[in-house]
Amino acid sequence: MPRETGAEALARLAEERVDHRFKGLPPDAAGMTVAELAAQRRNLFTGGFSTPVLALSAERLEHNLALMETYAQRHGLAFAPHGKTSMAPRLFQRQIEHGAWGITLAVPHQVWVARAFGVERIFLANELVDPAALRRVAVELAADPGFRFVCYVDSVRGVELMDAALRGAARPVDVVVELAAGDGARTGVRTEAECAAVADAVAAVPTLRLVGVAGYEGEVPKADTARVTAYLRRLTALAADFDRSGRFAGVDEIVVSAGGSAWFDAVADVFAEIPGLSAPVLKLLRSGAYVSHDDGHYRRLTPFTRVPQEGALEPAFRLWAQVVSRPSPEQAFANAGKRDAAHDLDLPEAQVVRRDGAERPADGVTVTGLSDQHAWLRTTGDADLEVGDWVGFGLSHPCTSFDKWQLIPLAEADGTVVDYIRTFF
């Protein structure tokens, strides 16, 4: 039986039935297909949606996609946004339509999701040593000559394990040596001498092919512009050194990759300095949180704040919850908690209050804590808040917002829901 194409798999998402798996959707939509519900263009506030409900702004999503597309083009960067942020195949498709080279992922399950929906280029920002997963990658590479897969190596032991699992594979797996962002950082080889040893181990086996170097500047200890820039220059110098020593002989392009969502301006500046090498350089940026941006962590750290002439990302998520208790003038509770709201970096931010169709700023309302299904709200004399009001919250850290919602309404500014974004965590 022929394998389902990515386009067919994406189309099939619209045929999924709305049921108890999906939070916040109208109860009377149960049994409809996602396409049927989307065609009704219901309003988020009057169309029967129940709280809590997470909504993604259609306009802001499009703005962010277009902004990063033009940013990458302007700076001569290829772009493989980190898909683990959303794990949403429809968003993968939108990102690729907006010029993305491919999608960055972190673990094997995410690779299988991306492949099921037709993603042809995957950068795995992790060392992959699980033999079953490696054999599955080998099968994918053998079955699809157009499939490009690149992953990290960061140890000689890892190279040995990968080689043992891949013996007999039809195509070698492309790998990049990961340079750690410093002592005490996360993964990666700590010194340039150790990087050379790992590269030599790759060269000694037929199952792997060294195609470049990579790292993650977000793990630089006590990160600031100077420290991040210094680390990125170590990374590009490593690429140049490997090239001079002939370690990239025979490759069509040399991959140099970095770029979280906090320092991609530094990545663009340093990658512009890469000298001519023996093959064209794929300068691969991996920032992923941009797709929805946020109202907390990344809002404070966005490179566009440091370089405002580049534009500005816009937070695209809003979580709506309802006030269900007002026990005192100083306190209220809304029906969204840890199960619904990202909270690993910052608490949600109360932004607006809706009552009887009118919306106003959430003056005097502050989130002080989250229980499993309640937000603790401190209210001052400025707060006009009653039981039954809807409160719209801004969220921090998109990576832990998407993973709490399997089907997310995509809403226009007036509340019209035009589509639904399916996630796979």
Coordinates of C-alpha atoms in Angstrom, one line a residue:
M1 CA 0.0 0.0 0.0
P2 CA 1.5 3.4 -1.0
R3 CA 2.6 5.6 1.9
E4 CA 0.3 8.6 2.5
T5 CA 1.7 11.8 1.3
G6 CA 2.3 14.8 3.6
A7 CA -0.5 16.7 1.8
E8 CA -2.9 13.8 2.3
A9 CA -2.0 13.6 6.0
L10 CA -2.5 17.3 6.5
A11 CA -5.9 17.1 4.7
R12 CA -6.9 14.2 6.9
L13 CA -6.4 16.5 10.0
A14 CA -9.6 18.3 8.9
E15 CA -11.5 15.1 8.9
E16 CA -10.8 14.4 12.6
R17 CA -13.9 14.3 14.7
V18 CA -14.4 16.9 17.5
D19 CA -14.9 15.1 20.8
H20 CA -13.9 14.9 24.5
R21 CA -10.2 15.0 23.8
F22 CA -10.2 18.6 22.9
K23 CA -10.5 21.3 25.6
G24 CA -12.6 24.4 25.3
L25 CA -14.5 23.6 22.1
P26 CA -18.3 24.1 21.9
P27 CA -20.1 21.1 23.5
D28 CA -22.6 21.1 20.6
A29 CA -19.7 20.6 18.1
A30 CA -19.1 17.0 19.3
G31 CA -19.2 14.6 16.3
M32 CA -18.5 17.3 13.7
T33 CA -15.3 17.1 11.7
V34 CA -12.8 19.9 12.3
A35 CA -13.5 21.1 8.8
E36 CA -17.2 21.3 9.5
L37 CA -16.6 23.3 12.7
A38 CA -14.1 25.6 11.0
A39 CA -16.6 26.3 8.2
Q40 CA -19.1 27.6 10.7
R41 CA -16.7 30.4 11.6
R42 CA -18.0 30.6 15.1
N43 CA -17.1 33.5 17.4
L44 CA -14.8 32.6 20.3
F45 CA -16.9 34.6 22.7
T46 CA -20.5 33.9 21.5
G47 CA -20.2 30.6 19.6
G48 CA -20.4 28.2 22.5
F49 CA -16.8 27.8 23.4
S50 CA -16.2 27.0 27.1
T51 CA -13.5 28.2 29.4
P52 CA -10.7 27.8 29.7
V53 CA -9.9 28.1 26.1
L54 CA -6.6 28.9 24.4
A55 CA -6.7 30.9 21.2
L56 CA -4.0 31.7 18.6
S57 CA -4.2 35.0 16.8
A58 CA -4.5 34.6 13.0
E59 CA -3.2 38.0 12.3
R60 CA -0.3 37.9 14.7
L61 CA 0.7 34.4 13.6
E62 CA 0.9 35.6 10.0
H63 CA 2.9 38.6 11.0
N64 CA 5.5 36.5 12.9
L65 CA 5.8 34.0 10.1
A66 CA 6.4 36.8 7.5
L67 CA 8.8 38.8 9.8
M68 CA 11.2 35.8 10.4
E69 CA 11.1 34.9 6.7
T70 CA 12.3 38.4 5.7
Y71 CA 14.8 38.4 8.5
A72 CA 16.4 35.2 7.4
Q73 CA 16.5 36.4 3.8
R74 CA 18.0 39.7 4.7
H75 CA 20.8 38.1 6.6
G76 CA 21.5 35.3 4.2
L77 CA 20.4 32.6 6.6
A78 CA 18.7 29.3 6.0
F79 CA 16.0 28.7 8.6
A80 CA 15.0 25.5 10.3
P81 CA 12.7 26.6 13.2
H82 CA 12.5 24.4 16.2
G83 CA 9.3 22.4 15.7
K84 CA 9.2 21.1 19.3
T85 CA 7.9 24.5 20.2
S86 CA 4.5 23.7 18.6
M87 CA 4.5 20.1 17.3
A88 CA 1.8 21.3 15.0
P89 CA 2.1 20.0 11.4
R90 CA -0.1 22.8 10.0
L91 CA 2.4 25.3 11.5
F92 CA 5.3 23.3 10.1
Q93 CA 3.7 23.6 6.7
R94 CA 3.1 27.4 7.1
Q95 CA 6.8 27.8 8.2
I96 CA 8.0 25.9 5.1
E97 CA 5.7 28.0 2.9
H98 CA 7.4 31.0 4.4
G99 CA 10.8 29.9 3.3
A100 CA 12.0 27.6 6.0
W101 CA 14.7 25.1 4.9
G102 CA 13.2 22.5 7.1
I103 CA 12.2 21.8 10.7
T104 CA 14.4 21.3 13.8
L105 CA 13.4 18.7 16.3
A106 CA 14.7 17.1 19.5
V107 CA 13.6 13.5 20.0
P108 CA 12.7 10.6 17.7
H109 CA 8.9 10.8 18.3
Q110 CA 8.9 14.3 16.9
V111 CA 10.8 13.1 13.8
W112 CA 8.1 10.5 13.1
V113 CA 5.4 13.1 13.4
A114 CA 7.2 15.4 11.0
R115 CA 7.8 12.6 8.5
A116 CA 4.1 11.5 8.7
F117 CA 3.2 15.0 7.5
G118 CA 5.7 15.2 4.7
V119 CA 8.6 17.2 6.2
E120 CA 11.6 16.5 3.9
R121 CA 14.4 18.2 5.8
I122 CA 14.9 17.6 9.5
F123 CA 17.7 18.8 11.8
L124 CA 17.7 16.9 15.0
A125 CA 19.4 19.1 17.7
N126 CA 20.4 16.1 19.8
E127 CA 22.8 13.2 19.7
L128 CA 20.7 10.2 18.6
V129 CA 22.0 6.9 20.1
D130 CA 18.8 4.8 20.5
P131 CA 19.3 1.8 18.1
A132 CA 15.6 1.4 17.2
A133 CA 15.3 5.1 16.3
L134 CA 18.5 5.0 14.3
R135 CA 17.2 2.0 12.3
R136 CA 14.0 3.8 11.7
V137 CA 15.9 6.8 10.4
A138 CA 17.9 4.5 8.1
V139 CA 14.7 3.0 6.7
E140 CA 13.3 6.5 6.0
L141 CA 16.6 7.6 4.3
A142 CA 16.6 4.4 2.1
A143 CA 12.9 4.8 1.1
D144 CA 13.1 8.5 0.3
P145 CA 16.1 9.8 -1.7
G146 CA 14.8 13.3 -1.1
F147 CA 14.8 13.1 2.7
R148 CA 17.6 15.1 4.4
F149 CA 18.4 14.3 8.0
V150 CA 21.1 15.8 10.1
C151 CA 21.8 15.2 13.8
Y152 CA 24.3 16.1 16.5
V153 CA 27.2 14.0 17.7
D154 CA 28.9 15.1 20.9
S155 CA 31.0 12.0 22.0
V156 CA 33.2 9.3 20.6
R157 CA 31.0 6.8 22.6
G158 CA 27.9 8.2 20.8
V159 CA 29.6 7.7 17.4
E160 CA 30.3 4.1 18.4
L161 CA 26.7 3.5 19.3
M162 CA 25.4 5.1 16.2
D163 CA 27.7 3.1 14.0
A164 CA 26.7 -0.2 15.7
A165 CA 23.0 0.5 15.1
L166 CA 23.5 1.6 11.5
R167 CA 25.6 -1.2 10.1
G168 CA 24.3 -2.2 6.7
A169 CA 22.3 1.1 6.2
A170 CA 21.9 2.1 2.6
R171 CA 22.8 5.7 3.2
P172 CA 25.1 7.3 5.9
V173 CA 23.5 9.6 8.4
D174 CA 24.7 13.2 8.2
V175 CA 26.1 14.5 11.5
V176 CA 27.4 17.8 12.9
V177 CA 29.7 18.0 15.9
E178 CA 28.1 20.0 18.7
L179 CA 30.3 22.5 20.5
A180 CA 29.1 23.1 24.0
A181 CA 28.3 26.7 25.0
G182 CA 30.8 26.5 28.0
D183 CA 31.5 24.6 31.1
G184 CA 28.3 23.8 33.0
A185 CA 26.2 24.3 29.8
R186 CA 23.9 21.6 28.6
T187 CA 25.1 19.1 25.9
G188 CA 28.0 19.3 23.6
V189 CA 31.7 18.7 23.4
R190 CA 33.6 21.0 25.8
T191 CA 36.9 21.7 24.0
E192 CA 38.0 22.1 20.4
A193 CA 40.5 19.2 20.9
E194 CA 37.7 16.9 21.9
C195 CA 35.6 18.1 18.9
A196 CA 38.5 17.0 16.7
A197 CA 38.5 13.6 18.3
V198 CA 34.8 13.2 17.7
A199 CA 35.2 14.3 14.1
D200 CA 38.0 11.7 13.6
A201 CA 35.7 9.0 15.1
V202 CA 33.0 9.9 12.6
A203 CA 35.6 9.7 9.7
A204 CA 36.5 6.2 10.8
V205 CA 33.1 4.7 10.3
P206 CA 31.1 4.2 7.0
T207 CA 27.7 4.8 8.6
L208 CA 28.1 8.5 9.4
R209 CA 29.1 11.5 7.4
L210 CA 30.5 14.7 9.0
V211 CA 28.8 17.7 7.3
G212 CA 29.3 20.6 9.8
V213 CA 29.3 21.9 13.3
A214 CA 26.5 23.3 15.5
G215 CA 25.6 24.6 19.0
Y216 CA 23.1 26.5 21.1
E217 CA 24.1 29.9 22.3
G218 CA 21.2 30.1 24.7
E219 CA 23.1 27.9 27.1
V220 CA 26.1 30.3 27.4
P221 CA 26.6 30.8 31.2
K222 CA 25.7 34.4 32.3
A223 CA 24.7 35.1 28.7
D224 CA 25.2 38.7 27.3
T225 CA 26.1 39.9 23.9
A226 CA 29.8 39.7 24.4
R227 CA 29.8 36.2 25.9
V228 CA 27.3 34.9 23.2
T229 CA 29.4 36.5 20.4
A230 CA 32.6 34.9 21.7
Y231 CA 31.0 31.5 21.8
L232 CA 29.6 31.8 18.3
R233 CA 33.0 32.9 17.0
R234 CA 34.5 29.7 18.6
L235 CA 31.8 27.7 16.7
T236 CA 32.6 29.4 13.3
A237 CA 36.3 29.1 13.9
L238 CA 35.8 25.3 14.6
A239 CA 34.1 25.0 11.2
A240 CA 37.0 26.8 9.5
D241 CA 39.5 24.6 11.3
F242 CA 37.7 21.4 10.3
D243 CA 37.6 22.6 6.7
R244 CA 41.3 23.4 6.6
S245 CA 42.1 20.0 7.9
G246 CA 40.0 18.3 5.2
R247 CA 37.3 17.0 7.4
F248 CA 34.6 18.2 5.1
A249 CA 36.1 16.7 1.9
G250 CA 33.5 15.5 -0.5
V251 CA 30.4 17.2 1.0
D252 CA 28.3 19.5 -1.2
E253 CA 27.7 22.0 1.6
I254 CA 29.0 22.7 5.1
V255 CA 26.4 23.1 7.8
V256 CA 27.0 25.7 10.5
S257 CA 24.0 26.0 12.8
A258 CA 23.0 27.8 16.0
G259 CA 20.1 30.1 17.0
G260 CA 17.6 29.9 19.8
S261 CA 15.0 32.6 20.2
A262 CA 16.9 35.0 22.4
W263 CA 20.2 35.7 20.5
F264 CA 19.5 35.2 16.9
D265 CA 20.8 38.7 16.2
A266 CA 24.2 37.7 17.4
V267 CA 24.0 34.5 15.3
A268 CA 23.2 36.6 12.2
D269 CA 26.1 39.0 12.9
V270 CA 28.7 36.3 13.6
F271 CA 27.6 34.0 10.7
A272 CA 28.0 37.0 8.4
E273 CA 31.8 36.8 9.3
I274 CA 32.2 33.2 8.1
P275 CA 35.0 33.1 5.6
G276 CA 34.9 31.3 2.3
L277 CA 35.2 27.5 2.8
S278 CA 35.8 24.7 0.5
A279 CA 32.1 24.2 -0.1
P280 CA 29.1 26.5 0.2
V281 CA 28.0 27.1 3.8
L282 CA 24.5 26.4 5.0
K283 CA 24.1 29.0 7.7
L284 CA 21.2 27.4 9.6
L285 CA 19.2 29.4 12.2
R286 CA 16.9 27.4 14.4
S287 CA 14.8 29.9 16.4
G288 CA 11.4 28.4 17.0
A289 CA 9.5 30.4 19.7
Y290 CA 8.9 33.2 17.2
V291 CA 5.9 31.5 15.7
S292 CA 3.6 32.5 18.6
H293 CA 6.1 34.6 20.5
D294 CA 5.0 35.3 24.1
D295 CA 4.1 37.8 26.8
G296 CA 6.9 37.0 29.2
H297 CA 10.3 35.3 28.8
Y298 CA 10.9 35.9 25.1
R299 CA 9.2 39.3 25.1
R300 CA 12.0 40.5 27.4
L301 CA 14.8 38.7 25.5
T302 CA 13.7 39.2 21.9
P303 CA 16.6 40.3 19.6
F304 CA 14.2 42.7 18.0
T305 CA 14.3 44.7 21.2
R306 CA 18.0 45.2 20.8
V307 CA 17.7 45.9 17.1
P308 CA 14.3 47.6 16.7
Q309 CA 14.8 48.5 13.0
E310 CA 14.5 44.8 12.2
G311 CA 10.8 44.9 13.2
A312 CA 8.9 43.3 16.2
L313 CA 7.4 40.0 16.9
E314 CA 3.9 40.0 18.4
P315 CA 2.6 37.6 21.1
A316 CA -0.1 35.5 19.4
F317 CA -1.5 33.4 22.3
R318 CA -4.2 34.4 24.7
L319 CA -5.7 32.1 27.3
W320 CA -9.3 32.9 28.2
A321 CA -10.7 31.8 31.6
Q322 CA -13.8 32.7 33.6
V323 CA -14.0 34.2 37.1
V324 CA -15.7 31.5 39.2
S325 CA -15.1 32.9 42.7
R326 CA -14.8 36.4 44.2
P327 CA -14.5 35.7 47.9
S328 CA -13.2 39.1 48.9
P329 CA -12.4 42.5 47.4
E330 CA -8.7 41.5 47.3
Q331 CA -9.1 38.1 45.7
A332 CA -10.7 36.2 42.8
F333 CA -10.3 32.9 41.1
A334 CA -10.4 32.0 37.5
N335 CA -10.9 28.5 36.1
A336 CA -7.6 28.0 34.4
G337 CA -4.5 26.5 36.1
K338 CA -1.4 24.5 35.6
R339 CA -3.1 22.1 33.3
D340 CA -4.0 25.0 30.9
A341 CA -1.3 27.7 31.2
A342 CA 2.4 27.8 30.7
H343 CA 4.0 28.5 34.1
D344 CA 7.6 27.1 34.0
L345 CA 9.2 30.5 33.5
D346 CA 6.6 33.2 34.4
L347 CA 3.0 33.2 35.6
P348 CA 0.3 34.3 33.2
E349 CA -0.4 38.0 32.9
A350 CA -4.0 39.3 33.2
Q351 CA -4.5 41.6 30.2
V352 CA -8.2 42.1 29.5
V353 CA -11.6 41.5 31.0
R354 CA -14.8 40.8 28.9
R355 CA -18.3 41.4 30.2
D356 CA -21.5 41.6 28.2
G357 CA -19.5 41.8 24.9
A358 CA -17.3 44.7 26.1
E359 CA -13.6 44.4 26.6
R360 CA -11.4 46.6 28.9
P361 CA -7.9 46.4 30.4
A362 CA -7.5 44.1 33.4
D363 CA -6.4 47.0 35.6
G364 CA -5.7 46.0 39.2
V365 CA -5.7 42.2 38.4
T366 CA -2.5 40.2 39.0
V367 CA -1.9 36.4 38.9
T368 CA -0.2 35.3 42.1
G369 CA -0.3 31.6 41.7
L370 CA -1.7 28.6 39.9
S371 CA -3.4 25.5 41.2
D372 CA -4.2 22.5 39.0
Q373 CA -7.4 24.2 37.6
H374 CA -7.5 27.6 39.2
A375 CA -5.6 30.9 38.8
W376 CA -5.2 32.9 42.0
L377 CA -5.9 36.6 41.3
R378 CA -5.0 39.5 43.5
T379 CA -7.2 42.5 42.9
T380 CA -6.8 46.1 44.0
G381 CA -9.4 48.9 44.2
D382 CA -8.9 49.5 40.4
A383 CA -10.2 46.0 39.6
D384 CA -13.7 45.8 38.2
L385 CA -14.2 42.0 38.3
E386 CA -17.2 39.9 38.9
V387 CA -18.1 36.2 38.8
G388 CA -18.8 35.2 35.2
D389 CA -16.4 37.7 33.6
W390 CA -13.9 36.3 31.0
V391 CA -10.3 37.2 31.6
G392 CA -7.7 37.1 28.8
F393 CA -4.2 36.1 29.9
G394 CA -0.9 36.5 28.2
L395 CA 1.4 33.6 28.5
S396 CA 5.1 33.1 28.8
H397 CA 7.2 30.3 27.0
P398 CA 5.4 29.0 24.0
C399 CA 7.0 25.6 24.3
T400 CA 4.9 24.8 27.3
S401 CA 1.7 26.4 26.0
F402 CA 1.3 24.3 22.9
D403 CA 1.8 21.1 24.7
K404 CA -1.3 21.6 26.9
W405 CA -3.7 21.9 24.1
Q406 CA -4.3 19.4 21.3
L407 CA -6.7 21.5 19.1
I408 CA -6.2 25.3 19.3
P409 CA -8.7 27.7 17.7
L410 CA -7.1 30.1 15.3
A411 CA -9.1 33.4 15.8
E412 CA -9.2 36.7 14.0
A413 CA -9.2 39.9 16.0
D414 CA -13.0 40.1 16.2
G415 CA -13.1 36.6 17.7
T416 CA -14.0 34.7 14.4
V417 CA -12.5 31.3 14.6
V418 CA -11.2 30.5 11.1
D419 CA -9.3 27.3 11.7
Y420 CA -8.0 24.8 14.4
I421 CA -4.3 23.9 15.0
R422 CA -3.7 20.3 15.9
T423 CA -0.7 19.5 18.0
F424 CA 1.1 16.2 18.7
F425 CA 2.9 15.9 22.0

